[in-house]
Amino acid sequence: MQRIIKSIIVILVIMTFCLTLAGCQSGQSQQTETPKAIHVSYSTKPLNIPAVVALEKKLFEEAFAKDGIEVKWYELEGPAITEALAAGSIDIATSLNYVSAIISKANGNDITVLAGYNKFPKGIGLVAGLDSEIKTVSALKGKKVAVQKGTMLYEMVIKALAEAELTVNDVEIVGMASADALTALLQKQVDAAVIPDPLLTKGLGTQKIKMLRNAEGLILAQSVIAGRTDFITHYPETTKRFLEIHQEILDWIQANPDEAMAMIAKTNNMDIKAVKALYPKFDFTSAIDVQNRDALKESARFMKENALLKNDIDTDAVINDLVDTSYLPQ
């Protein structure tokens, strides 16, 4: 009898332990508090209509105010975004190029890609002077090419050169911001440049430069929504709500394209005709499907092969750890 009682006690202790553990594990996935503020980076370029609509209509501010959460915006571009994420200065980045995200993750910065932001391979071009003897990418051998390093633009030029059976060692890469690259090309300080829209369209409009190759078929040309992993895991419901509001903005843009385009034309000081011409080049889909993940893995492998990532990096593992789309609206 005593043996039976002891067995029952042991079973009860085990059940109590299991229930306690389950409760703890369940609690880890539940948000028990809200942040006082969400610090978000944005960029209105190249044609980031969702950012402009968000700022104009203040949908994030209105939604989160109900929970006592303040939304603070910071206009950041390029490496400044990953630096701010690593420093904890921002919680979520709404327009981070995928190359910077991969490099940052591979270098040990704990960030998570939550969703796609936009894709625009047709909006990136490798261009040369109109009156130049350079008519093809293969003619760039021995020439100066301006491009912003550490970005998708740099990956694009490497792949464009490879397609023409050249490498970066066959040209002189001049690292500079895209606006400066266009200026340098127009002033004939460099022979070619990789530039994104709307600078690309603006440059071609001067009739002083010509397109050698756009990025279609070469790179993913995607920017993403990413966040600090510790913020995301600590505030999962807030993260989900953020992405829900972003989707609401995308739905509004689809229903009101003319008003949305007018907003970005005003913000970026662009002619509305130019905005309407550029708009079809941009895909603002949030989903990151299997094909998209595979493209990210291929880009990571490419970066490793071209010394943008360390040799001992497991690129597939980096992408698997980097991308988590479970916070997207179902």
mmCIF file of C-alpha atoms in Angstrom:
data_model
loop_
_atom_site.group_PDB
_atom_site.id
_atom_site.type_symbol
_atom_site.label_atom_id
_atom_site.label_comp_id
_atom_site.label_asym_id
_atom_site.label_seq_id
_atom_site.Cartn_x
_atom_site.Cartn_y
_atom_site.Cartn_z
ATOM 1 C CA MET A 1 0.000 0.000 0.000
ATOM 2 C CA GLN A 2 2.801 2.415 0.906
ATOM 3 C CA ARG A 3 4.490 1.569 -2.369
ATOM 4 C CA ILE A 4 1.317 2.483 -4.283
ATOM 5 C CA ILE A 5 0.986 5.772 -2.386
ATOM 6 C CA LYS A 6 4.615 6.637 -3.134
ATOM 7 C CA SER A 7 4.040 5.884 -6.819
ATOM 8 C CA ILE A 8 0.993 8.153 -6.865
ATOM 9 C CA ILE A 9 2.969 10.951 -5.180
ATOM 10 C CA VAL A 10 5.771 10.599 -7.731
ATOM 11 C CA ILE A 11 3.264 10.763 -10.595
ATOM 12 C CA LEU A 12 1.626 13.847 -9.093
ATOM 13 C CA VAL A 13 5.007 15.553 -8.682
ATOM 14 C CA ILE A 14 5.924 14.788 -12.297
ATOM 15 C CA MET A 15 2.551 16.069 -13.549
ATOM 16 C CA THR A 16 2.913 19.249 -11.509
ATOM 17 C CA PHE A 17 6.416 19.790 -12.899
ATOM 18 C CA CYS A 18 5.238 19.231 -16.475
ATOM 19 C CA LEU A 19 2.307 21.611 -16.062
ATOM 20 C CA THR A 20 4.606 24.241 -14.566
ATOM 21 C CA LEU A 21 7.113 23.820 -17.396
ATOM 22 C CA ALA A 22 4.366 24.027 -20.011
ATOM 23 C CA GLY A 23 3.072 27.177 -18.404
ATOM 24 C CA CYS A 24 6.526 28.721 -18.445
ATOM 25 C CA GLN A 25 7.081 27.782 -22.069
ATOM 26 C CA SER A 26 3.675 29.156 -23.000
ATOM 27 C CA GLY A 27 4.500 32.357 -21.163
ATOM 28 C CA GLN A 28 7.654 32.773 -23.229
ATOM 29 C CA SER A 29 5.553 33.130 -26.375
ATOM 30 C CA GLN A 30 3.061 35.521 -24.787
ATOM 31 C CA GLN A 31 3.661 39.249 -24.595
ATOM 32 C CA THR A 32 3.036 40.403 -21.036
ATOM 33 C CA GLU A 33 3.999 44.051 -21.549
ATOM 34 C CA THR A 34 4.208 46.649 -24.261
ATOM 35 C CA PRO A 35 7.113 48.910 -25.188
ATOM 36 C CA LYS A 36 6.864 52.590 -24.373
ATOM 37 C CA ALA A 37 7.960 53.404 -27.908
ATOM 38 C CA ILE A 38 8.822 51.754 -31.214
ATOM 39 C CA HIS A 39 11.810 53.257 -33.002
ATOM 40 C CA VAL A 40 11.441 52.727 -36.749
ATOM 41 C CA SER A 41 13.714 53.628 -39.643
ATOM 42 C CA TYR A 42 12.365 54.606 -43.040
ATOM 43 C CA SER A 43 13.452 55.896 -46.408
ATOM 44 C CA THR A 44 11.273 57.523 -49.049
ATOM 45 C CA LYS A 45 13.675 56.477 -51.821
ATOM 46 C CA PRO A 46 13.849 55.034 -54.380
ATOM 47 C CA LEU A 47 10.040 54.964 -54.530
ATOM 48 C CA ASN A 48 9.005 53.812 -51.070
ATOM 49 C CA ILE A 49 5.329 54.683 -51.263
ATOM 50 C CA PRO A 50 4.383 52.674 -48.121
ATOM 51 C CA ALA A 51 6.743 54.811 -46.020
ATOM 52 C CA VAL A 52 5.320 58.053 -47.376
ATOM 53 C CA VAL A 53 1.724 56.927 -46.854
ATOM 54 C CA ALA A 54 2.551 55.774 -43.322
ATOM 55 C CA LEU A 55 4.054 59.155 -42.470
ATOM 56 C CA GLU A 56 1.275 61.150 -44.120
ATOM 57 C CA LYS A 57 -1.673 59.208 -42.709
ATOM 58 C CA LYS A 58 -0.099 58.409 -39.313
ATOM 59 C CA LEU A 59 -1.740 54.972 -39.235
ATOM 60 C CA PHE A 60 0.979 53.482 -37.045
ATOM 61 C CA GLU A 61 0.759 56.340 -34.567
ATOM 62 C CA GLU A 62 -3.029 56.103 -34.301
ATOM 63 C CA ALA A 63 -3.076 52.321 -33.911
ATOM 64 C CA PHE A 64 -0.348 52.104 -31.287
ATOM 65 C CA ALA A 65 -1.552 55.146 -29.333
ATOM 66 C CA LYS A 66 -4.437 52.949 -28.138
ATOM 67 C CA ASP A 67 -1.860 50.839 -26.295
ATOM 68 C CA GLY A 68 0.109 53.818 -25.044
ATOM 69 C CA ILE A 69 2.964 53.134 -27.480
ATOM 70 C CA GLU A 70 4.714 56.021 -29.200
ATOM 71 C CA VAL A 71 6.052 55.528 -32.738
ATOM 72 C CA LYS A 72 9.272 57.386 -33.512
ATOM 73 C CA TRP A 73 10.567 57.614 -37.092
ATOM 74 C CA TYR A 74 14.175 57.985 -38.259
ATOM 75 C CA GLU A 75 15.158 58.588 -41.873
ATOM 76 C CA LEU A 76 18.127 56.308 -42.513
ATOM 77 C CA GLU A 77 19.730 54.777 -45.594
ATOM 78 C CA GLY A 78 22.481 52.300 -46.418
ATOM 79 C CA PRO A 79 24.874 51.067 -43.701
ATOM 80 C CA ALA A 80 23.376 53.520 -41.202
ATOM 81 C CA ILE A 81 20.349 51.209 -40.889
ATOM 82 C CA THR A 82 22.250 48.101 -39.804
ATOM 83 C CA GLU A 83 24.466 50.212 -37.549
ATOM 84 C CA ALA A 84 21.374 51.614 -35.824
ATOM 85 C CA LEU A 85 19.870 48.128 -35.431
ATOM 86 C CA ALA A 86 23.131 46.790 -33.978
ATOM 87 C CA ALA A 87 23.366 49.719 -31.576
ATOM 88 C CA GLY A 88 19.744 49.340 -30.465
ATOM 89 C CA SER A 89 18.905 52.841 -31.687
ATOM 90 C CA ILE A 90 16.032 51.491 -33.784
ATOM 91 C CA ASP A 91 13.796 48.477 -33.277
ATOM 92 C CA ILE A 92 12.432 47.943 -36.785
ATOM 93 C CA ALA A 93 13.786 48.902 -40.204
ATOM 94 C CA THR A 94 11.201 49.252 -42.957
ATOM 95 C CA SER A 95 13.552 49.476 -45.934
ATOM 96 C CA LEU A 96 16.732 47.452 -45.415
ATOM 97 C CA ASN A 97 18.404 46.063 -48.516
ATOM 98 C CA TYR A 98 18.845 42.314 -48.357
ATOM 99 C CA VAL A 99 22.625 42.383 -48.913
ATOM 100 C CA SER A 100 23.129 44.596 -45.862
ATOM 101 C CA ALA A 101 20.807 42.334 -43.852
ATOM 102 C CA ILE A 102 22.777 39.201 -44.790
ATOM 103 C CA ILE A 103 26.168 40.795 -44.095
ATOM 104 C CA SER A 104 24.964 42.188 -40.763
ATOM 105 C CA LYS A 105 23.599 38.804 -39.671
ATOM 106 C CA ALA A 106 26.742 36.960 -40.793
ATOM 107 C CA ASN A 107 28.834 39.436 -38.790
ATOM 108 C CA GLY A 108 27.001 38.533 -35.596
ATOM 109 C CA ASN A 109 24.318 41.205 -35.361
ATOM 110 C CA ASP A 110 21.145 39.506 -34.136
ATOM 111 C CA ILE A 111 18.534 40.813 -36.541
ATOM 112 C CA THR A 112 15.505 39.112 -38.057
ATOM 113 C CA VAL A 113 13.932 39.687 -41.465
ATOM 114 C CA LEU A 114 10.178 39.737 -40.921
ATOM 115 C CA ALA A 115 8.831 40.475 -44.397
ATOM 116 C CA GLY A 116 9.602 41.737 -47.841
ATOM 117 C CA TYR A 117 9.308 45.479 -48.400
ATOM 118 C CA ASN A 118 9.790 45.888 -52.122
ATOM 119 C CA LYS A 119 11.530 44.432 -55.171
ATOM 120 C CA PHE A 120 12.751 46.526 -58.076
ATOM 121 C CA PRO A 121 15.288 44.760 -60.357
ATOM 122 C CA LYS A 122 14.129 46.840 -63.325
ATOM 123 C CA GLY A 123 14.830 49.968 -61.290
ATOM 124 C CA ILE A 124 18.587 49.400 -61.026
ATOM 125 C CA GLY A 125 20.928 49.987 -63.927
ATOM 126 C CA LEU A 126 24.585 49.784 -64.908
ATOM 127 C CA VAL A 127 25.068 52.838 -67.094
ATOM 128 C CA ALA A 128 27.808 54.573 -69.059
ATOM 129 C CA GLY A 129 28.257 57.929 -70.788
ATOM 130 C CA LEU A 130 26.126 58.333 -73.908
ATOM 131 C CA ASP A 131 29.061 59.483 -76.036
ATOM 132 C CA SER A 132 31.387 56.864 -74.551
ATOM 133 C CA GLU A 133 32.845 54.037 -76.646
ATOM 134 C CA ILE A 134 31.497 51.674 -73.991
ATOM 135 C CA LYS A 135 28.471 49.946 -75.489
ATOM 136 C CA THR A 136 28.445 46.652 -73.582
ATOM 137 C CA VAL A 137 29.392 45.417 -70.109
ATOM 138 C CA SER A 138 32.348 43.519 -71.582
ATOM 139 C CA ALA A 139 33.784 46.850 -72.751
ATOM 140 C CA LEU A 140 34.242 47.911 -69.096
ATOM 141 C CA LYS A 141 37.558 46.065 -68.789
ATOM 142 C CA GLY A 142 40.140 48.461 -67.367
ATOM 143 C CA LYS A 143 37.479 51.146 -66.705
ATOM 144 C CA LYS A 144 36.343 52.936 -63.536
ATOM 145 C CA VAL A 145 32.941 51.861 -62.222
ATOM 146 C CA ALA A 146 31.241 53.810 -59.411
ATOM 147 C CA VAL A 147 28.971 51.884 -57.049
ATOM 148 C CA GLN A 148 27.935 51.901 -53.402
ATOM 149 C CA LYS A 149 29.732 48.960 -51.800
ATOM 150 C CA GLY A 150 28.080 46.567 -49.355
ATOM 151 C CA THR A 151 24.707 46.866 -51.072
ATOM 152 C CA MET A 152 22.669 45.040 -53.688
ATOM 153 C CA LEU A 153 24.125 47.481 -56.227
ATOM 154 C CA TYR A 154 27.567 46.018 -55.620
ATOM 155 C CA GLU A 155 26.259 42.483 -56.030
ATOM 156 C CA MET A 156 24.610 43.583 -59.275
ATOM 157 C CA VAL A 157 27.836 44.923 -60.801
ATOM 158 C CA ILE A 158 29.769 41.785 -59.825
ATOM 159 C CA LYS A 159 27.151 39.567 -61.465
ATOM 160 C CA ALA A 160 26.890 41.783 -64.528
ATOM 161 C CA LEU A 161 30.666 41.547 -64.946
ATOM 162 C CA ALA A 162 30.571 37.767 -64.450
ATOM 163 C CA GLU A 163 27.882 37.507 -67.126
ATOM 164 C CA ALA A 164 30.306 39.322 -69.457
ATOM 165 C CA GLU A 165 33.128 36.957 -68.393
ATOM 166 C CA LEU A 166 34.846 39.656 -66.327
ATOM 167 C CA THR A 167 35.575 40.027 -62.599
ATOM 168 C CA VAL A 168 35.977 42.986 -60.277
ATOM 169 C CA ASN A 169 39.716 42.620 -60.807
ATOM 170 C CA ASP A 170 39.173 43.575 -64.454
ATOM 171 C CA VAL A 171 37.768 46.991 -63.516
ATOM 172 C CA GLU A 172 38.504 49.724 -60.992
ATOM 173 C CA ILE A 173 35.653 49.861 -58.483
ATOM 174 C CA VAL A 174 35.122 53.334 -57.019
ATOM 175 C CA GLY A 175 32.980 53.199 -53.887
ATOM 176 C CA MET A 176 30.513 56.067 -53.473
ATOM 177 C CA ALA A 177 26.874 56.818 -52.749
ATOM 178 C CA SER A 178 24.499 56.503 -55.697
ATOM 179 C CA ALA A 179 23.834 60.236 -56.096
ATOM 180 C CA ASP A 180 27.575 60.898 -56.120
ATOM 181 C CA ALA A 181 28.084 58.045 -58.598
ATOM 182 C CA LEU A 182 25.653 59.628 -61.042
ATOM 183 C CA THR A 183 27.330 63.024 -60.658
ATOM 184 C CA ALA A 184 30.762 61.481 -61.172
ATOM 185 C CA LEU A 185 29.561 59.767 -64.344
ATOM 186 C CA LEU A 186 27.973 62.921 -65.741
ATOM 187 C CA GLN A 187 31.223 64.796 -65.033
ATOM 188 C CA LYS A 188 33.193 61.976 -66.689
ATOM 189 C CA GLN A 189 35.180 61.243 -63.540
ATOM 190 C CA VAL A 190 34.218 57.569 -63.898
ATOM 191 C CA ASP A 191 33.369 55.475 -66.942
ATOM 192 C CA ALA A 192 30.278 53.732 -65.605
ATOM 193 C CA ALA A 193 28.047 53.578 -62.544
ATOM 194 C CA VAL A 194 25.370 51.428 -60.931
ATOM 195 C CA ILE A 195 22.438 53.569 -59.851
ATOM 196 C CA PRO A 196 18.858 52.906 -58.692
ATOM 197 C CA ASP A 197 15.665 54.726 -59.504
ATOM 198 C CA PRO A 198 14.611 57.478 -59.356
ATOM 199 C CA LEU A 199 18.218 58.550 -59.991
ATOM 200 C CA LEU A 200 18.385 56.106 -62.893
ATOM 201 C CA THR A 201 15.407 57.610 -64.689
ATOM 202 C CA LYS A 202 16.648 61.101 -63.895
ATOM 203 C CA GLY A 203 20.078 60.300 -65.318
ATOM 204 C CA LEU A 204 18.696 58.713 -68.472
ATOM 205 C CA GLY A 205 16.464 61.766 -68.856
ATOM 206 C CA THR A 206 19.529 63.996 -69.231
ATOM 207 C CA GLN A 207 20.314 62.078 -72.447
ATOM 208 C CA LYS A 208 23.939 62.015 -71.339
ATOM 209 C CA ILE A 209 24.051 58.400 -70.197
ATOM 210 C CA LYS A 210 22.924 55.043 -71.599
ATOM 211 C CA MET A 211 21.846 51.755 -70.083
ATOM 212 C CA LEU A 212 24.234 48.810 -70.380
ATOM 213 C CA ARG A 213 22.282 46.357 -68.199
ATOM 214 C CA ASN A 214 19.496 46.455 -65.637
ATOM 215 C CA ALA A 215 19.413 44.126 -62.635
ATOM 216 C CA GLU A 216 16.613 41.875 -63.851
ATOM 217 C CA GLY A 217 17.756 38.266 -63.919
ATOM 218 C CA LEU A 218 20.930 39.128 -62.016
ATOM 219 C CA ILE A 219 19.905 39.885 -58.441
ATOM 220 C CA LEU A 220 16.871 39.745 -56.191
ATOM 221 C CA ALA A 221 16.910 43.539 -55.788
ATOM 222 C CA GLN A 222 14.828 43.419 -52.643
ATOM 223 C CA SER A 223 14.537 45.524 -49.539
ATOM 224 C CA VAL A 224 13.004 44.005 -46.421
ATOM 225 C CA ILE A 225 11.372 44.802 -43.102
ATOM 226 C CA ALA A 226 13.736 43.694 -40.355
ATOM 227 C CA GLY A 227 14.016 44.131 -36.623
ATOM 228 C CA ARG A 228 16.205 43.506 -33.617
ATOM 229 C CA THR A 229 15.625 39.906 -32.581
ATOM 230 C CA ASP A 230 15.490 40.740 -28.865
ATOM 231 C CA PHE A 231 12.763 43.346 -29.492
ATOM 232 C CA ILE A 232 10.759 40.958 -31.680
ATOM 233 C CA THR A 233 10.897 38.044 -29.238
ATOM 234 C CA HIS A 234 10.137 40.291 -26.261
ATOM 235 C CA TYR A 235 7.212 41.994 -28.015
ATOM 236 C CA PRO A 236 5.775 39.414 -30.436
ATOM 237 C CA GLU A 237 2.239 40.820 -30.436
ATOM 238 C CA THR A 238 3.496 44.339 -31.035
ATOM 239 C CA THR A 239 5.583 43.030 -33.929
ATOM 240 C CA LYS A 240 2.559 41.244 -35.406
ATOM 241 C CA ARG A 241 0.461 44.383 -35.070
ATOM 242 C CA PHE A 242 3.165 46.409 -36.808
ATOM 243 C CA LEU A 243 3.049 44.085 -39.814
ATOM 244 C CA GLU A 244 -0.762 44.117 -39.810
ATOM 245 C CA ILE A 245 -0.739 47.914 -40.049
ATOM 246 C CA HIS A 246 1.844 47.737 -42.838
ATOM 247 C CA GLN A 247 -0.488 45.405 -44.748
ATOM 248 C CA GLU A 248 -3.374 47.815 -44.168
ATOM 249 C CA ILE A 249 -1.239 50.524 -45.779
ATOM 250 C CA LEU A 250 -0.497 48.296 -48.774
ATOM 251 C CA ASP A 251 -4.223 47.614 -49.150
ATOM 252 C CA TRP A 252 -4.939 51.348 -49.019
ATOM 253 C CA ILE A 253 -2.304 52.026 -51.701
ATOM 254 C CA GLN A 254 -3.819 49.393 -53.964
ATOM 255 C CA ALA A 255 -7.252 50.950 -53.523
ATOM 256 C CA ASN A 256 -5.989 54.552 -53.894
ATOM 257 C CA PRO A 257 -2.991 54.444 -56.287
ATOM 258 C CA ASP A 258 -3.382 57.983 -57.648
ATOM 259 C CA GLU A 259 -3.499 59.552 -54.186
ATOM 260 C CA ALA A 260 -0.539 57.438 -53.062
ATOM 261 C CA MET A 261 1.547 58.398 -56.090
ATOM 262 C CA ALA A 262 0.696 62.064 -55.575
ATOM 263 C CA MET A 263 1.981 61.778 -51.997
ATOM 264 C CA ILE A 264 5.374 60.402 -53.001
ATOM 265 C CA ALA A 265 5.698 62.841 -55.906
ATOM 266 C CA LYS A 266 5.336 65.679 -53.409
ATOM 267 C CA THR A 267 7.615 64.116 -50.784
ATOM 268 C CA ASN A 268 10.431 63.239 -53.198
ATOM 269 C CA ASN A 269 9.931 66.379 -55.299
ATOM 270 C CA MET A 270 9.254 64.314 -58.409
ATOM 271 C CA ASP A 271 7.075 64.949 -61.437
ATOM 272 C CA ILE A 272 3.894 62.894 -61.154
ATOM 273 C CA LYS A 273 4.465 61.550 -64.669
ATOM 274 C CA ALA A 274 7.837 60.179 -63.570
ATOM 275 C CA VAL A 275 6.250 58.543 -60.526
ATOM 276 C CA LYS A 276 3.572 56.895 -62.663
ATOM 277 C CA ALA A 277 6.236 55.634 -65.061
ATOM 278 C CA LEU A 278 8.310 54.173 -62.223
ATOM 279 C CA TYR A 279 5.493 52.696 -60.141
ATOM 280 C CA PRO A 280 5.085 49.503 -62.221
ATOM 281 C CA LYS A 281 8.766 48.643 -61.601
ATOM 282 C CA PHE A 282 8.138 48.152 -57.886
ATOM 283 C CA ASP A 283 6.602 45.125 -56.178
ATOM 284 C CA PHE A 284 5.586 45.783 -52.561
ATOM 285 C CA THR A 285 4.615 42.200 -51.692
ATOM 286 C CA SER A 286 5.310 41.331 -48.040
ATOM 287 C CA ALA A 287 5.438 37.555 -48.414
ATOM 288 C CA ILE A 288 8.776 35.769 -48.565
ATOM 289 C CA ASP A 289 8.142 32.392 -50.180
ATOM 290 C CA VAL A 290 10.420 29.392 -50.700
ATOM 291 C CA GLN A 291 11.674 30.750 -54.016
ATOM 292 C CA ASN A 292 12.509 34.058 -52.337
ATOM 293 C CA ARG A 293 14.406 32.252 -49.559
ATOM 294 C CA ASP A 294 16.338 30.240 -52.132
ATOM 295 C CA ALA A 295 17.288 33.471 -53.903
ATOM 296 C CA LEU A 296 18.535 34.907 -50.600
ATOM 297 C CA LYS A 297 20.612 31.770 -50.010
ATOM 298 C CA GLU A 298 22.053 31.996 -53.513
ATOM 299 C CA SER A 299 22.984 35.634 -52.901
ATOM 300 C CA ALA A 300 24.621 34.718 -49.578
ATOM 301 C CA ARG A 301 26.682 32.007 -51.292
ATOM 302 C CA PHE A 302 27.648 34.486 -53.989
ATOM 303 C CA MET A 303 28.768 37.006 -51.375
ATOM 304 C CA LYS A 304 30.884 34.364 -49.673
ATOM 305 C CA GLU A 305 32.517 33.421 -52.976
ATOM 306 C CA ASN A 306 33.346 37.082 -53.570
ATOM 307 C CA ALA A 307 34.821 37.705 -50.100
ATOM 308 C CA LEU A 308 31.897 39.784 -48.838
ATOM 309 C CA LEU A 309 31.385 37.116 -46.167
ATOM 310 C CA LYS A 310 33.948 35.087 -44.230
ATOM 311 C CA ASN A 311 34.997 31.695 -45.615
ATOM 312 C CA ASP A 312 33.814 29.785 -42.534
ATOM 313 C CA ILE A 313 30.244 31.114 -42.757
ATOM 314 C CA ASP A 314 27.455 28.575 -43.347
ATOM 315 C CA THR A 315 25.389 30.705 -45.696
ATOM 316 C CA ASP A 316 22.270 28.513 -45.676
ATOM 317 C CA ALA A 317 22.261 28.542 -41.870
ATOM 318 C CA VAL A 318 22.593 32.339 -41.887
ATOM 319 C CA ILE A 319 19.491 32.726 -44.062
ATOM 320 C CA ASN A 320 17.517 30.127 -42.105
ATOM 321 C CA ASP A 321 18.279 32.030 -38.913
ATOM 322 C CA LEU A 322 17.772 35.433 -40.528
ATOM 323 C CA VAL A 323 14.285 35.037 -42.012
ATOM 324 C CA ASP A 324 11.197 34.495 -39.856
ATOM 325 C CA THR A 325 7.887 35.292 -41.544
ATOM 326 C CA SER A 326 5.707 33.782 -38.782
ATOM 327 C CA TYR A 327 4.783 37.294 -37.596
ATOM 328 C CA LEU A 328 3.096 38.166 -40.894
ATOM 329 C CA PRO A 329 -0.720 38.392 -40.961
ATOM 330 C CA GLN A 330 -2.253 35.040 -41.885
#
